[in-house]
Coordinates of C-alpha atoms and ligand atoms in Angstrom, one line a residue:
M254 CA 147.5 -187.0 114.5
D255 CA 150.4 -184.9 115.6
V256 CA 151.2 -182.1 113.7
I257 CA 154.3 -183.5 112.1
D258 CA 151.8 -186.3 110.2
E259 CA 149.5 -183.8 109.5
S260 CA 151.6 -181.5 107.7
K261 CA 153.1 -184.4 105.9
N262 CA 149.9 -185.6 104.8
K263 CA 149.6 -182.0 102.9
V264 CA 152.8 -182.4 101.0
V265 CA 151.8 -186.2 100.1
S266 CA 148.2 -185.0 98.9
G267 CA 149.6 -181.6 97.3
R268 CA 152.2 -183.6 95.1
E269 CA 149.9 -183.8 92.0
E270 CA 148.7 -180.1 92.0
R271 CA 152.2 -179.1 92.7
R272 CA 153.7 -181.0 89.9
A273 CA 152.9 -179.2 87.1
Q274 CA 153.6 -175.7 88.8
T275 CA 156.4 -173.2 87.8
L276 CA 157.6 -170.7 90.6
P277 CA 159.5 -167.8 89.0
I278 CA 162.9 -166.9 89.6
Q279 CA 162.7 -163.5 91.7
S280 CA 163.7 -159.8 90.1
P281 CA 166.9 -158.7 91.1
E282 CA 164.8 -156.3 93.9
E283 CA 162.8 -158.9 95.1
R284 CA 165.7 -161.1 96.0
D285 CA 167.5 -157.6 97.6
R286 CA 164.5 -157.3 99.9
L287 CA 164.3 -161.3 101.0
V288 CA 168.3 -161.5 101.7
R289 CA 168.3 -158.2 103.4
A290 CA 165.2 -159.2 105.6
F291 CA 166.0 -163.0 106.1
H292 CA 169.5 -164.1 105.3
P293 CA 172.0 -163.9 108.2
D294 CA 174.6 -162.2 106.5
Y295 CA 172.7 -159.2 106.8
K296 CA 172.4 -159.2 110.4
K297 CA 174.9 -156.4 110.3
E298 CA 174.0 -154.7 113.8
E299 CA 175.2 -158.0 115.2
Y300 CA 179.0 -157.7 113.8
H301 CA 182.0 -156.7 115.1
T302 CA 184.4 -154.1 113.7
I303 CA 187.9 -155.3 113.3
R304 CA 190.5 -153.6 115.4
T305 CA 193.7 -154.5 113.9
G306 CA 195.5 -155.9 111.1
P307 CA 194.9 -155.8 107.3
N308 CA 191.5 -155.5 107.5
A309 CA 191.2 -153.4 110.7
G310 CA 187.9 -151.1 110.3
E311 CA 185.5 -153.5 108.1
R312 CA 183.2 -155.5 109.8
T313 CA 182.0 -159.3 110.2
V314 CA 180.9 -161.8 112.7
R315 CA 182.0 -162.2 116.3
E316 CA 183.5 -166.0 115.6
V317 CA 185.9 -164.6 112.4
A318 CA 186.7 -161.6 114.5
E319 CA 187.8 -163.4 117.6
L320 CA 189.7 -165.4 115.2
L321 CA 191.6 -162.2 113.7
E322 CA 192.5 -161.4 116.7
S323 CA 193.5 -164.6 118.3
D324 CA 196.8 -165.0 119.9
S325 CA 199.3 -167.5 118.6
P326 CA 199.7 -170.9 120.3
V327 CA 203.6 -170.8 119.9
P328 CA 206.4 -169.1 122.0
V329 CA 208.5 -166.9 120.3
D330 CA 211.4 -168.2 121.9
L331 CA 210.8 -171.6 120.4
D332 CA 213.9 -173.1 118.7
L333 CA 213.3 -172.9 114.6
T334 CA 215.8 -175.3 113.8
P335 CA 214.1 -177.5 110.8
Q336 CA 213.4 -180.9 111.2
Y337 CA 212.4 -180.6 107.4
R338 CA 213.6 -178.7 104.6
V339 CA 211.0 -178.7 101.5
D340 CA 210.6 -176.7 98.4
V341 CA 206.9 -176.4 98.9
L342 CA 204.9 -177.2 102.0
V343 CA 201.4 -177.8 101.6
V344 CA 198.9 -177.5 104.3
G345 CA 195.7 -179.6 103.8
G346 CA 194.9 -183.1 102.7
G347 CA 191.4 -182.2 101.0
G348 CA 191.3 -181.5 97.0
A349 CA 193.1 -178.2 96.9
G350 CA 196.0 -179.6 99.1
A351 CA 196.5 -182.6 97.2
T352 CA 195.8 -180.8 93.7
A353 CA 198.2 -178.2 94.7
A354 CA 201.0 -181.3 95.6
L355 CA 200.5 -182.9 92.6
T356 CA 200.7 -179.9 90.4
A357 CA 204.2 -178.9 92.4
R358 CA 205.5 -182.1 92.4
A359 CA 204.9 -182.4 88.6
Q360 CA 207.4 -179.1 88.2
G361 CA 210.0 -181.3 89.7
A362 CA 209.6 -179.7 93.3
N363 CA 210.4 -181.4 96.6
V364 CA 206.8 -181.6 98.3
L365 CA 205.8 -182.1 102.1
L366 CA 201.9 -182.5 102.6
V367 CA 200.8 -182.0 106.0
T368 CA 197.3 -182.0 107.6
K369 CA 195.3 -181.9 110.7
L370 CA 193.8 -185.2 110.4
R371 CA 193.8 -187.9 107.9
M372 CA 194.4 -187.7 103.8
G373 CA 191.1 -187.0 102.5
D374 CA 189.2 -185.7 105.7
S375 CA 188.0 -182.4 104.2
N376 CA 185.1 -180.7 103.0
T377 CA 185.8 -182.1 99.3
V378 CA 184.4 -185.3 100.2
M379 CA 181.2 -183.4 101.7
A380 CA 180.6 -181.7 98.2
Q381 CA 178.2 -184.2 96.7
G382 CA 176.2 -182.7 93.9
G383 CA 178.5 -181.9 91.5
M384 CA 181.6 -179.8 89.8
Q385 CA 180.4 -177.0 87.1
V386 CA 182.1 -176.6 83.9
A387 CA 181.2 -175.4 80.6
I388 CA 181.4 -178.3 78.4
T389 CA 178.4 -178.6 76.3
E390 CA 177.3 -177.0 73.1
D391 CA 175.0 -174.5 74.0
D392 CA 177.0 -173.5 76.9
S393 CA 180.5 -171.3 77.1
P394 CA 182.9 -170.0 79.6
V395 CA 181.2 -166.6 79.3
T396 CA 177.6 -167.9 80.2
H397 CA 179.8 -169.6 83.3
F398 CA 181.1 -166.2 84.3
Y399 CA 178.0 -164.2 84.0
D400 CA 176.1 -166.9 86.0
T401 CA 178.6 -167.0 88.8
L402 CA 178.7 -163.0 88.8
R403 CA 175.2 -162.7 89.2
G404 CA 175.2 -165.3 91.7
G405 CA 178.1 -163.6 94.2
H406 CA 176.4 -160.5 93.5
H407 CA 179.0 -158.8 91.4
K408 CA 181.1 -158.9 94.1
N409 CA 183.2 -161.6 92.5
D410 CA 187.0 -160.7 91.4
P411 CA 186.8 -160.5 87.6
K412 CA 190.5 -161.8 86.9
L413 CA 190.0 -165.0 89.6
L414 CA 186.5 -165.3 87.7
K415 CA 188.0 -165.3 84.2
V416 CA 190.7 -167.7 85.2
L417 CA 187.9 -170.3 87.0
V418 CA 185.8 -170.2 83.7
D419 CA 188.4 -170.6 81.0
E420 CA 190.6 -173.1 82.8
G421 CA 187.3 -175.8 83.7
P422 CA 187.3 -177.5 81.0
M423 CA 190.9 -178.4 81.3
A424 CA 190.7 -179.4 84.9
A425 CA 187.9 -181.7 84.3
Q426 CA 190.0 -183.3 81.5
W427 CA 192.7 -183.7 84.1
L428 CA 190.5 -185.7 86.6
I429 CA 189.4 -187.6 83.7
G430 CA 192.5 -188.3 83.0
L431 CA 193.6 -189.3 86.7
G432 CA 190.6 -191.7 86.9
V433 CA 187.3 -189.9 87.7
L434 CA 184.3 -191.8 87.1
F435 CA 182.0 -188.7 86.2
D436 CA 178.5 -189.9 85.0
R437 CA 178.0 -190.6 81.2
D438 CA 174.7 -191.2 78.9
E439 CA 174.1 -194.2 77.0
S440 CA 176.6 -193.0 74.3
G441 CA 179.2 -192.5 76.7
N442 CA 179.1 -188.5 76.8
L443 CA 179.6 -187.1 79.7
K444 CA 175.9 -186.2 81.8
T445 CA 175.7 -182.5 82.9
K446 CA 172.6 -181.2 85.0
K447 CA 171.5 -177.7 86.2
G448 CA 172.5 -175.9 89.6
G449 CA 170.9 -173.3 91.4
G450 CA 171.5 -169.8 89.9
S451 CA 172.6 -171.4 86.5
T452 CA 171.0 -170.8 83.4
K453 CA 172.8 -173.7 81.8
P454 CA 173.3 -177.6 82.7
R455 CA 176.8 -177.7 83.5
L456 CA 177.4 -179.6 86.7
L457 CA 179.5 -183.1 86.3
T458 CA 178.5 -185.5 88.6
C459 CA 179.3 -188.7 90.1
S460 CA 175.8 -189.5 91.2
D461 CA 175.6 -188.1 94.5
Y462 CA 179.1 -188.3 95.9
T463 CA 181.1 -186.1 93.6
G464 CA 183.3 -185.1 95.7
L465 CA 184.1 -188.1 97.6
E466 CA 185.1 -189.6 93.9
I467 CA 187.1 -186.9 93.0
M468 CA 188.8 -187.5 96.2
R469 CA 189.5 -190.6 96.0
V470 CA 191.3 -190.5 92.8
L471 CA 193.5 -187.4 93.9
K472 CA 194.2 -189.3 97.1
D473 CA 195.4 -192.2 95.1
E474 CA 197.5 -190.1 92.8
V475 CA 199.4 -188.3 95.8
L476 CA 200.0 -191.8 97.1
N477 CA 201.6 -192.9 93.5
Q478 CA 203.7 -190.3 93.3
R479 CA 205.0 -191.1 96.8
I480 CA 204.4 -187.5 97.7
P481 CA 205.5 -187.7 102.2
I482 CA 202.4 -187.1 104.2
L483 CA 202.4 -186.3 108.1
E484 CA 199.0 -186.8 109.4
F485 CA 197.4 -185.5 112.5
S486 CA 200.1 -182.5 112.2
P487 CA 198.5 -179.4 111.9
V488 CA 200.4 -175.7 110.8
V489 CA 200.0 -173.7 113.9
E490 CA 201.8 -170.8 112.9
L491 CA 203.9 -169.8 109.8
L492 CA 207.4 -168.8 109.8
T493 CA 208.5 -165.5 107.7
D494 CA 211.7 -163.9 107.0
P495 CA 213.0 -160.3 108.0
D496 CA 211.6 -159.0 104.9
G497 CA 208.4 -160.8 105.8
R498 CA 208.3 -163.2 103.4
C499 CA 207.0 -166.8 104.2
S500 CA 209.7 -169.2 104.8
G501 CA 207.8 -172.3 106.3
A502 CA 205.6 -173.3 109.3
V503 CA 205.4 -174.6 112.8
L504 CA 203.6 -177.9 113.2
K505 CA 202.1 -179.3 116.0
N506 CA 201.9 -183.1 116.2
L507 CA 198.3 -183.9 117.5
D508 CA 199.8 -187.3 119.1
N509 CA 202.5 -186.0 121.4
G510 CA 202.2 -182.1 121.4
Q511 CA 205.5 -181.6 120.0
F512 CA 206.3 -178.7 117.6
I513 CA 208.1 -179.6 114.2
V514 CA 209.5 -176.9 112.5
V515 CA 209.7 -176.7 108.5
E516 CA 211.6 -174.5 106.2
A517 CA 209.8 -174.4 103.1
K518 CA 210.5 -171.7 99.8
S519 CA 206.9 -171.5 99.8
V520 CA 204.1 -172.5 101.8
I521 CA 200.2 -173.4 100.2
L522 CA 197.4 -173.3 102.7
A523 CA 194.6 -175.2 101.7
T524 CA 193.0 -175.6 105.1
G525 CA 189.5 -175.7 103.8
G526 CA 186.7 -173.4 105.6
S527 CA 185.2 -172.4 109.1
G528 CA 181.6 -174.2 109.3
R529 CA 182.8 -175.3 112.7
L530 CA 182.7 -172.1 113.9
H531 CA 179.0 -172.2 113.6
I532 CA 178.6 -169.0 113.3
E533 CA 175.2 -167.6 114.2
G534 CA 174.9 -170.7 115.9
F535 CA 174.0 -172.5 112.9
P536 CA 174.6 -176.2 112.6
T537 CA 177.0 -177.3 109.8
S538 CA 177.6 -179.5 106.7
N539 CA 182.0 -179.1 107.2
H540 CA 183.8 -182.0 108.3
F541 CA 185.4 -182.0 112.0
G542 CA 188.3 -180.0 111.1
A543 CA 186.9 -176.8 109.4
T544 CA 188.0 -174.3 111.9
G545 CA 189.0 -171.3 109.8
D546 CA 193.0 -172.1 110.5
A547 CA 194.0 -170.4 107.3
L548 CA 192.1 -166.9 108.1
A549 CA 193.9 -166.6 111.9
L550 CA 197.6 -167.9 110.1
A551 CA 197.6 -165.7 107.3
Y552 CA 196.2 -162.8 108.8
R553 CA 198.9 -162.6 111.5
A554 CA 201.4 -162.9 108.5
G555 CA 199.9 -159.8 107.0
G556 CA 197.7 -161.2 104.4
K557 CA 194.2 -159.3 104.0
L558 CA 191.0 -161.5 103.6
A559 CA 188.3 -160.6 100.9
H560 CA 184.6 -160.9 101.9
A561 CA 185.2 -162.0 105.3
D562 CA 181.7 -161.2 106.0
T563 CA 179.8 -163.5 104.0
F564 CA 179.1 -167.3 104.4
Q565 CA 177.0 -169.9 102.7
Y566 CA 174.0 -171.2 104.3
H567 CA 173.1 -174.1 102.4
P568 CA 169.4 -174.1 101.9
T569 CA 169.1 -177.9 102.8
G570 CA 170.7 -178.9 105.9
A571 CA 168.7 -181.9 107.8
V572 CA 166.8 -181.1 110.7
F573 CA 165.2 -184.4 111.4
P574 CA 166.3 -187.1 113.0
E575 CA 168.2 -185.1 115.2
Q576 CA 171.5 -187.0 114.7
L577 CA 171.5 -185.8 111.2
A578 CA 171.2 -182.5 112.1
G579 CA 172.9 -179.8 109.9
A580 CA 174.1 -182.9 107.3
L581 CA 174.2 -182.0 103.8
V582 CA 170.8 -182.9 101.7
T583 CA 172.4 -182.4 98.3
E584 CA 171.1 -179.4 95.9
G585 CA 170.8 -182.2 93.5
L586 CA 167.5 -183.3 94.5
R587 CA 166.4 -179.9 94.0
S588 CA 168.1 -179.9 90.6
D589 CA 166.0 -183.1 89.6
G590 CA 162.6 -181.6 91.0
G591 CA 162.3 -182.2 94.4
H592 CA 160.1 -179.4 95.9
L593 CA 160.4 -177.1 98.9
V594 CA 157.2 -177.1 100.7
N595 CA 156.1 -175.5 104.1
R596 CA 154.0 -176.4 106.7
N597 CA 150.6 -176.0 104.9
G598 CA 151.7 -178.0 102.0
K599 CA 152.6 -175.2 99.7
R600 CA 155.8 -174.0 97.6
F601 CA 157.1 -170.8 98.5
V602 CA 160.4 -170.2 96.4
N603 CA 161.8 -171.4 92.9
E604 CA 163.9 -174.2 94.1
L605 CA 166.8 -173.3 91.8
D606 CA 167.2 -169.9 92.6
T607 CA 170.6 -169.1 94.3
R608 CA 171.4 -170.4 97.6
D609 CA 171.0 -167.1 99.7
V610 CA 167.9 -166.7 98.2
V611 CA 166.5 -169.9 98.7
A612 CA 167.9 -170.1 102.0
A613 CA 166.5 -166.4 103.2
A614 CA 163.1 -168.0 101.8
I615 CA 163.2 -171.0 104.1
I616 CA 164.3 -168.7 107.5
R617 CA 161.5 -166.3 106.4
E618 CA 158.9 -169.4 106.6
C619 CA 159.8 -170.4 109.5
A620 CA 160.2 -167.1 111.2
E621 CA 156.7 -166.4 110.0
G622 CA 155.0 -169.8 111.5
R623 CA 155.1 -171.7 108.3
G624 CA 157.7 -174.1 109.7
V625 CA 157.3 -177.5 111.2
K626 CA 158.7 -178.3 114.8
T627 CA 160.8 -181.4 115.2
P628 CA 160.6 -183.4 118.6
A629 CA 163.9 -182.0 119.6
G630 CA 162.9 -178.3 118.9
R631 CA 164.3 -177.5 115.8
V632 CA 162.1 -176.2 112.8
G633 CA 162.3 -176.8 109.3
V634 CA 160.3 -177.4 105.7
W635 CA 159.9 -180.0 103.7
L636 CA 162.1 -181.1 100.9
D637 CA 159.3 -183.6 98.5
V638 CA 162.3 -185.8 97.8
P639 CA 159.6 -188.4 96.4
M640 CA 158.3 -186.0 93.8
I641 CA 161.8 -186.9 91.7
D642 CA 160.4 -190.6 90.9
L643 CA 157.3 -189.4 90.0
L644 CA 158.9 -187.0 87.5
L645 CA 161.5 -189.1 86.3
G646 CA 160.3 -192.8 87.1
E647 CA 160.5 -195.2 89.7
G648 CA 163.7 -195.9 90.9
S649 CA 165.6 -192.7 89.8
L650 CA 166.2 -191.8 93.5
T651 CA 168.2 -195.0 94.1
K652 CA 170.1 -194.7 91.1
R653 CA 170.9 -191.0 91.2
F654 CA 171.2 -190.7 94.9
P655 CA 172.6 -193.7 96.7
A656 CA 174.5 -191.6 99.0
M657 CA 171.4 -189.6 100.3
V658 CA 169.1 -192.9 100.3
R659 CA 171.2 -194.3 102.7
Q660 CA 172.0 -191.5 104.9
F661 CA 168.6 -191.2 105.8
E662 CA 167.8 -195.2 105.6
R663 CA 170.3 -195.3 108.7
Y664 CA 167.4 -193.7 110.6
G665 CA 164.5 -195.4 109.5
I666 CA 163.6 -192.9 107.0
D667 CA 162.8 -193.9 103.3
I668 CA 163.4 -190.8 101.3
R669 CA 161.7 -192.9 98.2
K670 CA 158.3 -192.5 100.1
E671 CA 158.5 -189.7 102.6
P672 CA 159.9 -185.9 102.4
V673 CA 162.3 -184.8 104.6
L674 CA 162.5 -181.8 107.2
I675 CA 165.5 -179.2 106.2
Y676 CA 166.6 -175.9 107.3
P677 CA 169.7 -173.6 106.2
T678 CA 173.0 -175.2 107.3
L679 CA 176.4 -173.3 107.6
H680 CA 178.3 -174.8 104.6
Y681 CA 181.0 -172.6 102.9
Q682 CA 182.8 -169.2 104.0
N683 CA 182.4 -167.4 101.0
G684 CA 185.3 -165.3 101.5
G685 CA 188.7 -165.8 102.6
V686 CA 192.4 -165.2 102.2
S687 CA 192.7 -162.6 99.1
I688 CA 194.7 -164.0 96.6
D689 CA 196.3 -163.3 93.1
A690 CA 195.7 -165.6 89.9
D691 CA 198.5 -167.5 90.8
G692 CA 196.9 -168.4 94.6
Q693 CA 199.6 -165.9 96.0
S694 CA 198.2 -164.1 99.0
Q695 CA 199.8 -160.5 100.2
V696 CA 202.3 -162.3 101.7
R697 CA 205.3 -163.2 99.8
G698 CA 205.8 -167.0 99.4
L699 CA 202.4 -167.7 101.0
F700 CA 199.8 -169.3 98.6
V701 CA 196.0 -170.0 99.3
A702 CA 193.9 -172.5 97.4
G703 CA 190.4 -173.9 97.7
E704 CA 188.0 -172.5 100.3
A705 CA 190.6 -171.0 102.5
S706 CA 191.0 -168.4 99.8
G707 CA 188.7 -165.5 99.0
G708 CA 187.3 -163.0 95.8
L709 CA 186.2 -165.7 93.4
H710 CA 182.7 -166.0 94.9
G711 CA 181.9 -162.6 95.8
R712 CA 179.0 -162.9 98.2
N713 CA 177.6 -166.0 97.4
R714 CA 178.8 -169.0 95.7
L715 CA 177.1 -171.3 93.3
M716 CA 176.5 -174.7 93.7
G717 CA 179.2 -176.8 91.8
N718 CA 181.9 -174.1 91.7
S719 CA 183.7 -175.2 95.0
L720 CA 185.1 -178.4 93.5
L721 CA 186.1 -176.3 90.2
D722 CA 187.6 -173.8 92.4
L723 CA 190.0 -176.2 94.3
I724 CA 191.3 -178.0 91.3
V725 CA 191.9 -174.6 89.2
F726 CA 193.3 -173.1 91.7
G727 CA 195.1 -176.1 93.4
K728 CA 197.0 -176.3 90.0
R729 CA 198.0 -172.6 90.1
A730 CA 199.1 -172.3 93.3
G731 CA 201.1 -175.4 93.1
A732 CA 202.7 -174.3 90.0
A733 CA 203.5 -170.7 91.0
A734 CA 205.1 -172.1 94.5
A735 CA 207.0 -174.8 92.5
A736 CA 208.4 -171.6 90.5
R737 CA 209.3 -169.8 93.0
A738 CA 211.0 -172.5 94.9
K739 CA 213.4 -172.4 92.1
S740 CA 213.9 -168.7 92.1
G741 CA 216.1 -168.9 95.2
P742 CA 216.6 -170.4 98.9
A743 CA 214.2 -170.4 101.3
G744 CA 214.5 -167.0 104.0
K745 CA 216.0 -167.0 107.6
L746 CA 213.0 -168.9 109.7
T747 CA 211.8 -166.3 112.2
L748 CA 208.5 -165.3 114.4
S749 CA 208.8 -161.9 113.7
H750 CA 205.4 -161.3 112.8
V751 CA 203.8 -162.9 115.8
T752 CA 205.9 -160.3 117.8
R753 CA 205.1 -157.4 115.6
F754 CA 200.8 -158.9 115.6
R755 CA 201.3 -159.3 119.4
K756 CA 202.2 -155.6 119.9
E757 CA 199.7 -154.6 117.4
L758 CA 197.0 -155.9 119.9
D759 CA 198.5 -154.5 122.8
K760 CA 198.6 -151.3 121.2
N761 CA 194.9 -151.5 119.9
G762 CA 193.9 -152.7 123.6
I763 CA 192.9 -156.0 122.6
K764 CA 193.1 -158.7 124.6
P765 CA 192.7 -161.9 122.5
K766 CA 189.7 -164.1 123.6
R767 CA 191.1 -167.0 121.6
V768 CA 194.3 -168.8 120.8
A769 CA 194.2 -170.0 117.2
P770 CA 194.4 -171.8 114.9
I771 CA 191.7 -173.5 117.0
L772 CA 192.3 -176.8 115.4
L773 CA 189.2 -178.7 116.7
P774 CA 185.9 -176.9 117.7
D775 CA 185.6 -176.6 121.0
Y776 CA 181.6 -177.7 122.1
V777 CA 182.3 -177.0 125.5
R778 CA 183.2 -173.4 125.2
R779 CA 180.1 -172.6 122.4
E780 CA 178.0 -174.5 125.2
E781 CA 179.4 -171.5 127.7
I782 CA 178.4 -168.7 125.5
A783 CA 175.0 -170.1 124.9
H784 CA 174.5 -170.2 128.1
T785 CA 175.6 -166.7 129.0
S786 CA 174.3 -164.8 126.1
Ligands
MEZ82 O1 179.4 -177.1 95.7 C1 178.5 -177.6 96.5 O2 178.0 -177.1 97.5 C2 177.7 -178.8 96.5 C3 177.9 -179.5 94.9 C4 176.8 -179.3 97.4 C5 175.4 -179.9 97.3 O3 174.5 -179.9 97.8 O4 175.6 -181.0 97.0

């Protein structure tokens, strides 16, 4: 019998005993010790100091530092005669972009939505396990606030967090009104379940494709409202007026390589996260376009970043089969009772502790030799999924996790019968472009919503808060951008911030290693880095 089968047998034979076992949530001191020792966010000795721009002097990972010190793909003598003139330019075709576009449109703004890939290609559709909203009788926005603050190591911007929890119920109401089919019980009441780090069940779910269902409805509504969309047209540079206010953007038509100039009274960046930068060499659960575009664009125009050094490694990314490496294995499975089990058949962490703690515990198990090696050389621990049918009754997995069952079934693995191997996967940028409660960055006229923005989640986001974030702050950014558009014409279109930034790079002796936004992951370059380091 090989090592994998031997270990898998230990998982199966230990099931009955584990069933009655409860592992404690760690004390603050224990959590702190664990994350400092094993979470990738704390490998500070490998971090780079940012040498220029609003965050100069702070430290972050190499991949982000290179983005912030990158060169623009746009020549400064580009003809800036606009092909489009709009009130609000929304950049990004995921949940935050769609919500912002719908809200701005509802305020009477003339909106153009542009996106790098197709409408809906985004991390929103990858959020499987739910959206947190305090709606049950024994829950409240205050409890949601404190859970999130504790999860974020008390580094969350309290103003943003208050907005999130207070406006959560309204956001859910809005989605239901548009047609999102959240799960309901036999009496028709909304079902809720508990996510990691939360003291109350407050996740609204659409089985295990919550984000996909939300995006389905938002996309439909954008089409119903006839909001013009340009697909395969990412923003490659912002435009600013002589006072530094954002006045539009330069897009690139990915089909023919031509630049497109858009004049806008306000711009909303909703370009999502940066998992495809593969920070620290991690695989990712993110969609193909998640290359941190907003970070480079906003930074060059003068926007400060918040918590640019912290990333979420979702505890359960698939490590086997190889084709699924990095793919999300939803936290919902742990929420419903799935156990994390090491090579020796033992549990080692409370599965519903915060994600940074659970991820650090898995990394520790593997680093200390209690992981299981896959044939391709990856290492992971078991997620004992069949435990869920044992706890909740036969058929529960099929009913509650159809997407997960199908994802593994395609590769001949029946998760109703066998545990799966998992390891943390790069899932979310905890920080991003700093915003105020209206979603405005430090660059006037430039708004940022969803994962691209920073400050709300502190140093570790709680499960389900991203779907809520993109609705609440998508709406806020859309409304504020539309209001700003009513206050006067767009400014002059210039690339003066690019000239200024290039001078700063030069003055600081920085030769950019990259041209950014990167737009698509450069896997060839990554291979080269791996071979030379
Ligand atoms: O918020 C998330 O990241 C989420 C819902 C992920 C998941 O595990 O399903």
